Structures are given as structure tokens and as C-alpha cells.
CSV table of C-alpha atoms and ligand atoms in Angstrom, one decimal:
chain,number,residue,atom,x,y,z
A,1,UNK,CA,-18.1,21.4,-14.6
A,2,UNK,CA,-17.8,17.8,-15.4
A,3,UNK,CA,-20.1,15.8,-12.8
A,4,UNK,CA,-17.1,13.8,-11.6
A,5,UNK,CA,-14.5,17.5,-10.8
A,6,UNK,CA,-17.6,18.9,-8.4
A,7,UNK,CA,-17.5,15.2,-7.0
A,8,UNK,CA,-14.0,15.3,-6.6
A,9,UNK,CA,-14.2,19.4,-5.0
A,10,UNK,CA,-16.6,18.3,-2.7
A,11,UNK,CA,-14.4,14.8,-1.3
A,12,UNK,CA,-11.9,17.0,-0.9
A,13,UNK,CA,-13.8,19.1,1.0
A,14,UNK,CA,-14.6,16.7,3.6
A,15,UNK,CA,-12.1,15.4,6.7
A,16,UNK,CA,-11.5,11.8,7.1
A,17,UNK,CA,-8.7,10.9,8.6
A,18,UNK,CA,-8.4,6.5,8.8
A,19,UNK,CA,-10.8,4.9,11.3
A,20,UNK,CA,-12.7,8.3,11.8
A,21,UNK,CA,-14.3,8.0,7.6
A,22,UNK,CA,-18.3,8.2,8.3
A,23,UNK,CA,-18.1,12.0,6.7
A,24,UNK,CA,-16.6,10.9,4.1
A,25,UNK,CA,-18.8,8.0,3.3
A,26,UNK,CA,-22.3,9.3,4.3
A,27,UNK,CA,-21.0,11.9,1.2
A,28,UNK,CA,-20.3,9.4,-1.1
A,29,UNK,CA,-23.8,7.6,-0.6
A,30,UNK,CA,-25.7,10.8,-1.6
A,31,UNK,CA,-23.8,11.1,-4.4
A,32,UNK,CA,-24.6,7.2,-5.6
A,33,UNK,CA,-27.6,6.9,-8.3
A,34,UNK,CA,-30.3,6.8,-6.9
A,35,UNK,CA,-32.5,3.1,-6.4
A,36,UNK,CA,-28.9,1.8,-5.7
A,37,UNK,CA,-28.6,-0.6,-3.1
A,38,UNK,CA,-25.7,0.5,-0.3
A,39,UNK,CA,-24.8,-1.1,2.5
A,40,UNK,CA,-21.1,-0.5,5.5
A,41,UNK,CA,-20.0,-2.8,7.4
A,42,UNK,CA,-19.0,-2.5,10.3
A,43,UNK,CA,-15.2,-1.6,9.6
A,44,UNK,CA,-16.9,1.4,7.7
A,45,UNK,CA,-16.7,-0.4,4.1
A,46,UNK,CA,-19.1,1.2,2.1
A,47,UNK,CA,-20.2,-1.4,-0.6
A,48,UNK,CA,-22.7,-1.2,-3.4
A,49,UNK,CA,-23.4,-4.5,-5.5
A,50,UNK,CA,-24.5,-4.3,-8.9
A,51,UNK,CA,-25.5,-7.8,-10.5
A,52,UNK,CA,-24.3,-9.3,-13.2
A,53,UNK,CA,-24.4,-12.4,-15.4
A,54,UNK,CA,-23.1,-14.9,-12.5
A,55,UNK,CA,-21.2,-17.0,-15.2
A,56,UNK,CA,-18.6,-14.2,-14.9
A,57,UNK,CA,-15.5,-13.8,-12.7
A,58,UNK,CA,-17.2,-11.7,-10.5
A,59,UNK,CA,-15.1,-8.2,-9.7
A,60,UNK,CA,-14.1,-6.0,-7.0
A,61,UNK,CA,-14.0,-2.4,-8.1
A,62,UNK,CA,-12.4,-0.8,-4.1
A,63,UNK,CA,-10.7,2.6,-3.9
A,64,UNK,CA,-9.9,4.3,-0.2
A,65,UNK,CA,-12.4,6.6,1.3
A,66,UNK,CA,-9.9,8.1,4.2
A,67,UNK,CA,-6.4,10.0,4.0
A,68,UNK,CA,-3.5,11.0,6.1
A,69,UNK,CA,-3.2,12.9,9.6
A,70,UNK,CA,-2.7,12.7,12.8
A,71,UNK,CA,-4.1,12.0,15.9
A,72,UNK,CA,-4.0,14.1,19.5
A,73,UNK,CA,-1.4,12.7,22.3
A,74,UNK,CA,-1.4,15.0,24.4
A,75,UNK,CA,-2.5,18.7,25.4
A,76,UNK,CA,0.4,20.5,26.9
A,77,UNK,CA,-1.0,23.6,29.8
A,78,UNK,CA,-0.1,26.4,27.6
A,79,UNK,CA,-2.8,25.0,25.1
A,80,UNK,CA,-0.1,24.0,22.3
A,81,UNK,CA,-1.5,20.2,21.6
A,82,UNK,CA,1.1,17.3,20.5
A,83,UNK,CA,0.3,14.7,17.8
A,84,UNK,CA,1.3,11.0,16.7
A,85,UNK,CA,1.5,10.8,13.4
A,86,UNK,CA,-1.1,8.4,11.4
A,87,UNK,CA,0.3,7.1,8.3
A,88,UNK,CA,2.9,8.3,5.5
A,89,UNK,CA,2.7,12.2,6.7
A,90,UNK,CA,5.3,13.6,4.4
A,91,UNK,CA,6.9,15.5,7.3
A,92,UNK,CA,9.1,18.0,4.8
A,93,UNK,CA,5.8,19.1,3.6
A,94,UNK,CA,4.5,20.2,7.4
A,95,UNK,CA,5.2,23.6,9.0
A,96,UNK,CA,3.7,26.6,9.0
A,97,UNK,CA,0.7,24.2,7.7
A,98,UNK,CA,-3.1,23.9,8.7
A,99,UNK,CA,-5.2,21.6,10.1
A,100,UNK,CA,-8.1,21.2,10.7
A,101,UNK,CA,-9.3,18.6,15.0
A,102,UNK,CA,-12.3,16.8,14.5
A,103,UNK,CA,-14.2,16.9,17.4
A,104,UNK,CA,-18.0,16.5,18.3
A,105,UNK,CA,-18.6,19.3,18.4
A,106,UNK,CA,-17.3,20.6,15.0
A,107,UNK,CA,-14.1,21.0,13.7
A,108,UNK,CA,-12.0,23.4,14.8
A,109,UNK,CA,-9.2,25.1,13.1
A,110,UNK,CA,-5.1,25.3,14.2
A,111,UNK,CA,-2.0,25.8,12.3
A,112,UNK,CA,1.4,23.7,13.0
A,113,UNK,CA,4.3,25.8,14.8
A,114,UNK,CA,7.0,27.0,12.8
A,115,UNK,CA,9.9,29.1,14.3
A,116,UNK,CA,10.7,32.6,13.4
A,117,UNK,CA,13.1,32.4,10.1
A,118,UNK,CA,14.4,35.5,11.8
A,119,UNK,CA,15.2,33.2,14.5
A,120,UNK,CA,16.8,30.0,13.3
A,121,UNK,CA,20.5,28.8,12.9
A,122,UNK,CA,22.4,28.1,9.9
A,123,UNK,CA,21.1,24.2,11.3
A,124,UNK,CA,17.8,24.3,11.6
A,125,UNK,CA,17.1,26.6,8.4
A,126,UNK,CA,17.6,22.9,6.3
A,127,UNK,CA,15.9,20.5,9.2
A,128,UNK,CA,12.7,19.1,9.5
A,129,UNK,CA,11.0,18.0,12.3
A,130,UNK,CA,9.7,14.6,13.1
A,131,UNK,CA,6.2,14.6,13.6
A,132,UNK,CA,6.3,14.2,17.3
A,133,UNK,CA,8.0,17.5,17.8
A,134,UNK,CA,5.6,19.5,16.1
A,135,UNK,CA,3.2,21.7,18.3
A,136,UNK,CA,0.2,23.0,16.8
A,137,UNK,CA,-2.0,26.1,17.9
A,138,UNK,CA,-5.2,26.6,17.5
A,139,UNK,CA,-5.2,29.8,19.5
A,140,UNK,CA,-7.2,29.1,23.0
A,141,UNK,CA,-4.3,29.3,25.0
A,142,UNK,CA,-4.6,27.3,27.5
A,143,UNK,CA,-4.7,23.5,27.9
A,144,UNK,CA,-8.1,24.0,30.0
A,145,UNK,CA,-9.9,26.3,27.1
A,146,UNK,CA,-8.6,23.4,24.3
A,147,UNK,CA,-10.3,20.7,26.3
A,148,UNK,CA,-13.6,22.7,26.4
A,149,UNK,CA,-13.6,23.0,23.4
A,150,UNK,CA,-14.0,19.4,22.5
A,151,UNK,CA,-10.1,18.5,21.4
A,152,UNK,CA,-9.0,15.4,23.8
A,153,UNK,CA,-6.4,12.5,23.2
A,154,UNK,CA,-6.8,10.9,20.3
A,155,UNK,CA,-8.8,14.0,18.3
A,156,UNK,CA,-8.4,13.2,14.6
A,157,UNK,CA,-6.7,16.1,12.7
A,158,UNK,CA,-6.1,16.7,9.5
A,159,UNK,CA,-4.7,18.8,7.1
A,160,UNK,CA,-7.2,21.5,6.4
A,161,UNK,CA,-9.0,20.1,3.9
A,162,UNK,CA,-8.0,22.6,0.8
A,163,UNK,CA,-8.8,22.9,-3.0
A,164,UNK,CA,-6.0,25.1,-5.3
A,165,UNK,CA,-8.2,25.0,-9.3
A,166,UNK,CA,-5.0,25.0,-11.1
A,167,UNK,CA,-5.0,25.9,-15.4
A,168,UNK,CA,-6.9,23.5,-17.4
A,169,UNK,CA,-7.7,19.9,-16.3
A,170,UNK,CA,-5.6,20.1,-12.2
A,171,UNK,CA,-6.6,20.5,-9.4
A,172,UNK,CA,-4.7,20.3,-6.2
A,173,UNK,CA,-5.4,19.9,-2.1
A,174,UNK,CA,-6.0,17.4,0.4
A,175,UNK,CA,-6.8,14.1,0.0
A,176,UNK,CA,-6.4,13.9,-3.8
A,177,UNK,CA,-5.4,10.3,-2.5
A,178,UNK,CA,-8.2,8.8,-2.8
A,179,UNK,CA,-11.3,11.1,-3.5
A,180,UNK,CA,-9.9,11.6,-6.8
A,181,UNK,CA,-10.6,7.5,-6.2
A,182,UNK,CA,-14.1,8.1,-4.7
A,183,UNK,CA,-15.1,10.1,-7.7
A,184,UNK,CA,-13.8,8.2,-10.0
A,185,UNK,CA,-16.1,5.4,-9.0
A,186,UNK,CA,-19.2,7.4,-8.3
A,187,UNK,CA,-18.5,7.8,-11.9
A,188,UNK,CA,-18.6,4.2,-12.8
A,189,UNK,CA,-21.5,3.4,-10.8
A,190,UNK,CA,-23.2,6.9,-12.4
A,191,UNK,CA,-23.1,4.7,-16.1
A,192,UNK,CA,-22.8,1.1,-14.3
A,193,UNK,CA,-26.2,0.3,-13.5
A,194,UNK,CA,-27.4,-1.0,-16.2
A,195,UNK,CA,-25.3,-3.8,-16.3
A,196,UNK,CA,-25.2,-6.4,-18.8
A,197,UNK,CA,-21.3,-7.8,-17.6
A,198,UNK,CA,-20.2,-9.2,-14.8
A,199,UNK,CA,-21.2,-8.9,-11.3
A,200,UNK,CA,-19.5,-6.1,-9.9
A,201,UNK,CA,-18.9,-4.9,-6.0
A,202,UNK,CA,-18.5,-1.2,-5.5
A,203,UNK,CA,-16.0,-1.1,-2.6
A,204,UNK,CA,-14.7,2.7,-1.4
A,205,UNK,CA,-13.0,0.9,2.2
A,206,UNK,CA,-11.7,2.3,5.0
A,207,UNK,CA,-7.8,2.4,7.0
A,208,UNK,CA,-5.8,2.0,3.5
A,209,UNK,CA,-3.4,5.0,5.2
A,210,UNK,CA,-3.2,3.4,8.3
A,211,UNK,CA,-2.8,-0.4,8.1
A,212,UNK,CA,-4.2,-1.5,4.3
A,213,UNK,CA,-6.4,-3.5,5.6
A,214,UNK,CA,-9.7,-2.3,6.0
A,215,UNK,CA,-10.6,-3.7,2.3
A,216,UNK,CA,-9.8,-7.2,3.1
A,217,UNK,CA,-12.7,-7.1,5.3
A,218,UNK,CA,-15.1,-6.1,3.0
A,219,UNK,CA,-13.0,-8.6,0.0
A,220,UNK,CA,-13.2,-11.6,2.2
A,221,UNK,CA,-17.0,-10.8,2.5
A,222,UNK,CA,-17.8,-10.3,-1.6
A,223,UNK,CA,-15.3,-13.4,-2.4
A,224,UNK,CA,-14.5,-11.2,-5.8
A,225,UNK,CA,-12.6,-13.7,-8.6
A,226,UNK,CA,-11.1,-10.2,-9.8
A,227,UNK,CA,-9.7,-7.3,-7.5
A,228,UNK,CA,-9.5,-3.7,-9.1
A,229,UNK,CA,-7.4,-1.3,-6.8
A,230,UNK,CA,-7.8,2.3,-7.7
A,231,UNK,CA,-5.5,4.7,-6.5
A,232,UNK,CA,-2.8,7.3,-7.5
A,233,UNK,CA,0.3,6.5,-9.7
A,234,UNK,CA,3.5,8.7,-9.2
A,235,UNK,CA,4.0,11.1,-11.5
A,236,UNK,CA,7.8,10.8,-12.6
A,237,UNK,CA,7.4,14.0,-15.4
A,238,UNK,CA,8.6,16.4,-12.9
A,239,UNK,CA,12.6,16.9,-12.6
A,240,UNK,CA,13.2,15.3,-9.1
A,241,UNK,CA,11.1,12.0,-10.3
A,242,UNK,CA,12.6,12.0,-13.5
A,243,UNK,CA,14.6,9.2,-12.8
A,244,UNK,CA,11.7,6.8,-11.1
A,245,UNK,CA,9.6,6.0,-14.4
A,246,UNK,CA,7.3,7.6,-17.3
A,247,UNK,CA,4.4,8.5,-16.2
A,248,UNK,CA,2.9,11.5,-16.8
A,249,UNK,CA,0.5,14.1,-15.5
A,250,UNK,CA,-2.7,14.4,-18.0
A,251,UNK,CA,-1.3,11.3,-19.9
A,252,UNK,CA,-3.9,9.2,-19.2
A,253,UNK,CA,-4.9,6.4,-16.7
A,254,UNK,CA,-2.2,3.9,-15.4
A,255,UNK,CA,-1.3,0.4,-14.8
A,256,UNK,CA,0.5,-1.3,-11.8
A,257,UNK,CA,2.4,-3.8,-13.5
A,258,UNK,CA,4.7,-3.8,-9.9
A,259,UNK,CA,4.5,-2.5,-6.6
A,260,UNK,CA,7.2,-3.5,-3.7
A,261,UNK,CA,7.4,-2.1,0.2
A,262,UNK,CA,9.9,-3.5,2.2
A,263,UNK,CA,9.8,-1.4,5.6
A,264,UNK,CA,8.4,-4.0,8.1
A,265,UNK,CA,5.4,-5.2,5.9
A,266,UNK,CA,6.6,-7.2,2.5
A,267,UNK,CA,4.4,-7.1,0.5
A,268,UNK,CA,3.6,-5.2,-3.3
A,269,UNK,CA,1.0,-6.6,-6.0
A,270,UNK,CA,3.0,-8.7,-8.9
A,271,UNK,CA,-0.8,-8.6,-11.2
A,272,UNK,CA,-2.5,-11.0,-12.9
A,273,UNK,CA,-1.6,-11.5,-16.2
A,274,UNK,CA,-5.0,-12.2,-17.7
A,275,UNK,CA,-6.3,-8.6,-16.3
A,276,UNK,CA,-2.8,-6.5,-17.9
A,277,UNK,CA,-3.6,-8.4,-21.1
A,278,UNK,CA,-7.7,-7.1,-20.8
A,279,UNK,CA,-6.3,-3.4,-19.8
A,280,UNK,CA,-4.3,-3.0,-22.2
A,281,UNK,CA,-6.2,-4.6,-25.1
A,282,UNK,CA,-9.3,-2.6,-24.0
A,283,UNK,CA,-7.7,0.8,-24.2
A,284,UNK,CA,-6.0,0.3,-27.5
A,285,UNK,CA,-9.4,-1.0,-28.5
A,286,UNK,CA,-10.9,1.9,-27.0
A,287,UNK,CA,-8.1,4.8,-28.2
A,288,UNK,CA,-7.2,5.9,-24.3
A,289,UNK,CA,-3.6,6.3,-23.3
A,290,UNK,CA,-2.7,3.3,-21.0
A,291,UNK,CA,0.5,3.9,-19.2
A,292,UNK,CA,3.0,1.9,-16.7
A,293,UNK,CA,4.3,2.1,-13.4
A,294,UNK,CA,6.4,0.0,-11.6
A,295,UNK,CA,8.0,1.2,-7.8
A,296,UNK,CA,9.3,0.5,-4.8
A,297,UNK,CA,7.8,1.8,-2.0
A,298,UNK,CA,4.9,1.4,-3.5
A,299,UNK,CA,2.2,-0.6,-1.2
A,300,UNK,CA,-1.6,-0.7,-2.1
A,301,UNK,CA,-4.5,-2.2,0.5
A,302,UNK,CA,-5.0,-4.6,-3.1
A,303,UNK,CA,-1.3,-6.7,-1.4
A,304,UNK,CA,-3.3,-8.6,0.9
A,305,UNK,CA,-7.2,-8.8,-0.7
A,306,UNK,CA,-5.6,-11.2,-3.4
A,307,UNK,CA,-4.0,-13.4,-0.9
A,308,UNK,CA,-7.8,-14.0,-0.1
A,309,UNK,CA,-9.0,-17.9,-0.4
A,310,UNK,CA,-8.3,-18.7,-3.4
A,311,UNK,CA,-6.2,-15.8,-4.3
A,312,UNK,CA,-8.0,-13.1,-5.9
A,313,UNK,CA,-6.5,-12.1,-9.7
A,314,UNK,CA,-5.1,-8.4,-8.7
A,315,UNK,CA,-4.3,-5.3,-10.1
A,316,UNK,CA,-3.7,-1.8,-9.5
A,317,UNK,CA,-4.5,0.8,-11.8
A,318,UNK,CA,-4.9,4.5,-11.2
A,319,UNK,CA,-4.0,8.4,-12.4
A,320,UNK,CA,-0.8,10.0,-12.0
A,321,UNK,CA,-0.4,12.2,-9.3
A,322,UNK,CA,2.4,15.3,-8.0
A,323,UNK,CA,3.5,15.1,-4.3
A,324,UNK,CA,2.1,12.2,-2.3
A,325,UNK,CA,1.0,13.2,0.9
A,326,UNK,CA,1.2,16.8,1.4
A,327,UNK,CA,-1.4,19.0,1.3
A,328,UNK,CA,-1.4,19.8,-2.1
A,329,UNK,CA,-1.4,16.6,-4.2
A,330,UNK,CA,-2.2,17.3,-7.7
A,331,UNK,CA,-3.9,15.1,-9.8
A,332,UNK,CA,-6.1,15.9,-13.6
A,333,UNK,CA,-9.7,15.5,-14.3
A,334,UNK,CA,-8.8,14.6,-17.5
A,335,UNK,CA,-6.7,11.3,-16.7
A,336,UNK,CA,-9.6,10.6,-13.7
A,337,UNK,CA,-12.8,10.5,-17.4
A,338,UNK,CA,-10.1,8.2,-19.4
A,339,UNK,CA,-10.2,5.6,-15.9
A,340,UNK,CA,-13.6,6.4,-15.4
A,341,UNK,CA,-14.5,5.5,-19.4
A,342,UNK,CA,-11.2,3.0,-19.2
A,343,UNK,CA,-13.1,1.0,-16.4
A,344,UNK,CA,-16.4,0.5,-18.0
A,345,UNK,CA,-15.4,-0.9,-20.9
A,346,UNK,CA,-13.0,-3.3,-19.6
A,347,UNK,CA,-16.0,-4.5,-16.9
A,348,UNK,CA,-17.8,-4.6,-20.5
A,349,UNK,CA,-15.4,-7.9,-21.6
A,350,UNK,CA,-15.2,-9.3,-18.3
A,351,UNK,CA,-17.9,-12.3,-20.1
A,352,UNK,CA,-18.0,-16.1,-18.7
A,353,UNK,CA,-15.7,-16.8,-21.5
A,354,UNK,CA,-13.2,-14.3,-19.8
A,355,UNK,CA,-10.3,-17.0,-18.9
A,356,UNK,CA,-8.0,-16.3,-15.2
A,357,UNK,CA,-6.3,-20.3,-15.4
A,358,UNK,CA,-2.4,-19.4,-15.2
A,359,UNK,CA,-2.2,-22.7,-17.1
A,360,UNK,CA,0.3,-21.9,-20.2
B,401,ZN,ZN1,-4.0,6.0,-1.5
């Protein structure tokens, strides 16, 4: 098994709800090259800087460690647990899923209840329950027993970590978004230690699924000229997604030409043209297929990073993924390997002469 694939599987199995990423950060740190200095800022971002040519524009390459899930809101007298959603939970894919409640005394398994099929009315059969209506059963049977186990209001809950290794290079399971990005960035760190290119800040960020602002704290500290964000790209090669684009799972890494989310947030990224050109030219030169994405309804933390200081040249890059925000997100490790290779070639091409000028 390749190092990248093993790192992905290992990281998918570590719970790390937004705001509770410390175990993921520790696992990533342990997998970074020995001798690479790292630090963790007050918000929880894990940062490693690899110094390069100070005359070349500096790069922040980042990817988020956190995953979506729930927070305990109330424990009922009968021991059933009620939760608030944290992040864009796919409620349609929640019934009868297993979860993990992360307490100071250890991780406790639970199940999301679903009404017995034999008793559902025709109306109920096609109805999705919103998160506030869900009940989680840990088997304890009473509020006192649940609390004695360490579960309280505020306890983080994630979908039970799982990995399903499909045929070929495909891996499905929890938190492929964005442990696949985390594993890709570890791979870049492994191969970038002797750096003749620009100064590169590697950041494994926090709070992306919560408020999209964890990476902002790292960026306003690091003052990068360029920010490249690694996350999923919506794969559109299934019948239900066919109208949304041309992104094929296993078809190689992708870049986003447009993202926008208008529901309350009003943000997105229209990438810097020099970075688009750089990725396209490098991919062509290296013989790496490069896919394109343009989506509304998609938003990453890069949207906020780009607005810092005098402006940061920004580009979302990533890997095709299916079934986003479900317990069986699916990616292809071949895409991740190609993405890591592309990033390394791109970084080598960022020289002191690389211009970010907007003048034509
Ligand atoms: Zn993500």
C-alpha cells in the first residue's frame, strides 16, 4: 500500500469534529518528516513552514482537518440523546447510521434511531427527519448512566469512522472531506523538504465545516502572496449529478474556476488568472490530466483568506469526490497521487519572476 493511501485510511479513522481537531493534528504531526518544525496556533491550526527563495511569492498551501457532525444538546430521562447539527450534515443520509460520541473518558458508540419499517405510514416512508428530531441511543438506558459515561451537553459526535476499500484505487467512508486533502498535503511535505522554490507554508486548518474561518487566522499570521486550498471537487459522473459538470472520479485532480454560496454567506472564489494558467501549463507539461469545476452551492475557507491584507492570489484545487457529507464519501487515491505530483511541480515553477500583476 502506498504511503498516501495508508495515511488517508489512518486519518479517516480518527474523529475530529470542528473545534475538536487536536487528535487529527497530533496524528498528522506524527506522520510529517522528522526534523520539519511544526507549530499549532491558538485556534488549533497545524503549521509547518519550509523556507525557500525570499524573492519568489510565498505560498500557503492548506487543507482542513475538521469534519462535520453534531453536538449533544440534551440527554432525555430515558437516556436518548438529542443533538444540534454542526456543519452541512446530509440529513437525508442519517437514518440508522452509527455515531461516535467523543468524551474525555473515551469514544462511546451510539446509533441514530429509525422508526421500525413495518410501522411507517406511507407518508413517513419518504420523509427525512431534521437533526433536531433525531434520537441517539448509546444503550445506557437512562440519563444518569449516559452522564456517568461522560456524555454531557456539548459532547462532540461524529458519524462512526469507517473505511470501505472498493475495487481499484477507490476508498469510501467518513471524512474523506478532507482527510484526503490532509494525506495529500503530508505527501507534499514528504517530498518538498529540500526546497529550491518559494517559501511554502503548509497548513492543516480547523473549523472549515463550522464557519470557514480557521484558515484565516493562519493566513493573517503568515502573510502569503498565494493561497492554494485543497478540498473535494464535486464528482459529476453519476446519473444524479450529470447536469452539474464534467468532473470524473479517477479522471485526475481538478481546479475550481468559480465557486459561490449565496445562502447567508455571500462568498466564493474567482481564482487569480495567473494561478489558473500556472496549473494548466504545469499539468500539460507533466502529462497530468487536469479537470475543471464551476459550482454554486460550494464554498471553502479560501473565500475568506483571499480577502486579507492587500489581497491574496487564490485558487481552489482538489480531487473528485462522490456522496459529499455522507458516511460514505468516495474518492480515488490515484487522483490524490496525481494532485500531490501536480502541486510539487507547480511549486517548483513559482520563481522570483512569477508575476501576480493584474495589469494587462
Ligand atoms: Zn471540505
